[in-house]
Amino acid sequence: MAGDGKSSVFGDQAGSAELLWGGRERPSRGPKPALSLDRITRTAIALADIGGLGAVSMQRVAGELDFTKMSLYRYVPGKTELVALMIDTAMGEPPAVRADAAGHAPDGWRAALREWAGQLSAVFARHPWLLGATVGPRVMGPNELGWTERAVAALAGTGLTGGEQLDAVLVVSGHLRAIGQVSASMGVGSARASEPEQVMSAALNELLVGRSDRFPALAAAVASVEADAAARGQALEFGLERILDGLESYLSARTAGS
Amino acid sequence: MAGDGKSSVFGDQAGSAELLWGGRERPSRGPKPALSLDRITRTAIALADIGGLGAVSMQRVAGELDFTKMSLYRYVPGKTELVALMIDTAMGEPPAVRADAAGHAPDGWRAALREWAGQLSAVFARHPWLLGATVGPRVMGPNELGWTERAVAALAGTGLTGGEQLDAVLVVSGHLRAIGQVSASMGVGSARASEPEQVMSAALNELLVGRSDRFPALAAAVASVEADAAARGQALEFGLERILDGLESYLSARTAGS
DNA sequence: ACAGAACAGTGTCCGTCGGATACGGTTTTT
DNA sequence: AAAAACCGTATCCGACGGACACTGTTCTGT
């Protein structure tokens, strides 16, 4: 395993890597394929957008295309690889970022990163299953890598080291994922909510009834949210701005010190 | 669905809520149960710790206990509820936090939150499947709620509004989850790594070979990490401190302004 | 032109999964 | 002692991911 010729950090996931990055030229012999990788992937994404990742099965995808289940395996080695393709396709090409001659964002790293976060957040909102699909080790595709590139590029001119740039991007994307998590809970149950805090506090509130003695701080916080309507709907922005604040103060402390 | 008598944000998850929070008194008639909810849950956790959530199936858990698969359904309504129990049990009781008479942490909110993060991070390291199990809407159990209570309590005396407290806790826990994600990738593939950045840059490096023109900023950042050994192993702390910095600067700006 | 190689899609089979149902044995209440 | 309640088991089901053998189609080398 670790001693074979083609050593790679990808391990058993070479199939995904090849499919995501490889050219896949058509063989010149045999009948023309009636399906295409792209069509399969997009059909699977459409199913996932409606019913979640659980609604995506080989037979359902094939059925949607009026084909047999096994025909899909001519295009995709297995479901794992299909999901990998779904992820990268659903991410889409990262939006182009404005940059000056030096490759830096004209409005500064903070605005660039903020815009990047908003766009990525919109992707998560459009494809909620992405949050569940991107847990655990996997191979990044070109689009996903492109998104990361954009974020790192926004931080490139700031004086942050390479490792710090990666770490910072991880913090921001982690926050977006966290927000996406609770946003994905929206519309579940009887209390229709439209904002993350509402979901959180609605769910928490029900649990906390009659138990505020066990969870006093939490009960107080939830009660405060329920009372103060103006405090709602800011979870994404609040967290993001706090992270950006933290980066900014770190940067100014660093430039002042050195 | 939304109009039935017992309206609840839990929707179809009443079973989990009852199992997690309800007393579950033994019925007085019939033979004594040979199993216990706790034994089943702990067996399932042990399986998940070794082979991930995918290694947990009803028959495997039952087999481990030398029982039939269906016997488990006397204790648990379904697998969803079993996983909910696994989550809350694996989280464990939140560690007690030192507090003074007013309920505030003696070393300040920053130290308290930092310690909380370290402890929660250790839980995620011990049970990596928790990251994958806690995606999507679900009912929080008493332990999970207890962890949240501790974090909110640490922020209770800071001047943050209730909603901001919840948001801040969400940011920190989101960061821990993000770190846990890439830490869970460790040991996959041939490159044995022990720190998040190493995993990230090792996986990224392999993809970036010969493609640095398409991803210049990323390639530069990764190269910098590979070169600078001292920059490694700080992902958790770096991100956490940045978040705490951001909260601190927000707090000082607020108290200065009002 | 023609044979054979390389390919595409199908039909059938297997093991595993979560779960429903029906049943016999056990313990307590009346 | 009878009846009710409960425990664990056996059997069955549909859906899942996937292996394999097979027929039909298309291109290539002679």
Short mmCIF file of C-alpha atoms in Angstrom, two decimals, chain A residues 66-154:
data_model
loop_
_atom_site.label_atom_id
_atom_site.label_comp_id
_atom_site.label_asym_id
_atom_site.label_seq_id
_atom_site.Cartn_x
_atom_site.Cartn_y
_atom_site.Cartn_z
CA ASP A 66 -34.01 6.51 -18.77
CA PHE A 67 -31.06 4.19 -18.54
CA THR A 68 -30.12 1.18 -16.52
CA LYS A 69 -28.25 1.51 -13.29
CA MET A 70 -25.23 -0.38 -14.51
CA SER A 71 -24.76 1.77 -17.56
CA LEU A 72 -23.56 4.55 -15.28
CA TYR A 73 -20.60 2.45 -14.30
CA ARG A 74 -19.24 2.89 -17.82
CA TYR A 75 -18.68 6.52 -16.93
CA VAL A 76 -18.02 6.48 -13.21
CA PRO A 77 -16.01 3.91 -11.25
CA GLY A 78 -18.35 4.09 -8.27
CA LYS A 79 -20.60 6.30 -6.27
CA THR A 80 -17.74 7.86 -4.35
CA GLU A 81 -16.32 9.24 -7.55
CA LEU A 82 -19.72 10.45 -8.69
CA VAL A 83 -20.13 12.40 -5.49
CA ALA A 84 -16.66 13.87 -5.94
CA LEU A 85 -17.71 15.06 -9.37
CA MET A 86 -20.96 16.41 -7.99
CA ILE A 87 -19.06 18.43 -5.43
CA ASP A 88 -16.72 20.03 -7.88
CA THR A 89 -19.42 20.70 -10.43
CA ALA A 90 -21.78 22.16 -7.85
CA MET A 91 -19.06 24.44 -6.54
CA GLY A 92 -18.72 25.80 -10.01
CA GLU A 93 -15.99 28.00 -11.31
CA PRO A 94 -14.97 30.50 -8.67
CA PRO A 95 -16.08 34.01 -9.58
CA ALA A 96 -13.35 36.13 -11.04
CA VAL A 97 -11.80 38.53 -8.63
CA ARG A 98 -10.73 42.03 -9.44
CA ALA A 99 -7.01 42.49 -9.10
CA ASP A 100 -4.49 45.14 -9.91
CA ALA A 101 -1.15 44.62 -11.63
CA ALA A 102 0.48 43.17 -8.54
CA GLY A 103 -2.31 40.64 -8.16
CA HIS A 104 -3.73 42.36 -5.13
CA ALA A 105 -7.35 43.24 -4.66
CA PRO A 106 -7.95 46.94 -5.27
CA ASP A 107 -10.31 47.33 -2.32
CA GLY A 108 -8.02 45.54 0.08
CA TRP A 109 -7.95 42.02 1.40
CA ARG A 110 -10.81 42.58 3.77
CA ALA A 111 -13.34 43.52 1.13
CA ALA A 112 -12.09 40.76 -1.15
CA LEU A 113 -12.42 38.13 1.51
CA ARG A 114 -15.82 39.39 2.50
CA GLU A 115 -17.05 39.18 -1.05
CA TRP A 116 -15.56 35.73 -1.44
CA ALA A 117 -17.35 34.59 1.69
CA GLY A 118 -20.66 35.89 0.43
CA GLN A 119 -20.30 34.10 -2.85
CA LEU A 120 -19.28 30.82 -1.29
CA SER A 121 -22.10 31.11 1.18
CA ALA A 122 -24.51 31.46 -1.71
CA VAL A 123 -23.16 28.23 -3.20
CA PHE A 124 -23.77 26.42 0.07
CA ALA A 125 -27.28 27.82 0.18
CA ARG A 126 -27.95 26.61 -3.35
CA HIS A 127 -26.59 23.13 -2.66
CA PRO A 128 -27.12 22.35 1.00
CA TRP A 129 -25.94 18.77 0.55
CA LEU A 130 -22.44 20.10 -0.08
CA LEU A 131 -21.98 20.50 3.64
CA GLY A 132 -22.63 16.85 4.25
CA ALA A 133 -20.77 15.68 1.17
CA THR A 134 -17.53 17.40 2.05
CA VAL A 135 -16.91 15.73 5.39
CA GLY A 136 -13.97 13.42 5.67
CA PRO A 137 -10.89 13.01 3.55
CA ARG A 138 -11.33 13.51 -0.14
CA VAL A 139 -9.64 14.78 -3.26
CA MET A 140 -10.22 18.40 -4.14
CA GLY A 141 -11.29 19.13 -7.67
CA PRO A 142 -10.17 22.00 -9.87
CA ASN A 143 -13.12 24.20 -8.99
CA GLU A 144 -12.80 23.66 -5.27
CA LEU A 145 -9.11 24.35 -5.53
CA GLY A 146 -9.91 27.45 -7.54
CA TRP A 147 -12.12 28.78 -4.79
CA THR A 148 -9.31 28.27 -2.32
CA GLU A 149 -6.90 29.99 -4.67
CA ARG A 150 -9.08 33.07 -4.78
CA ALA A 151 -9.21 33.32 -1.01
CA VAL A 152 -5.51 32.79 -0.56
CA ALA A 153 -4.81 35.32 -3.29
CA ALA A 154 -6.83 37.87 -1.38
#
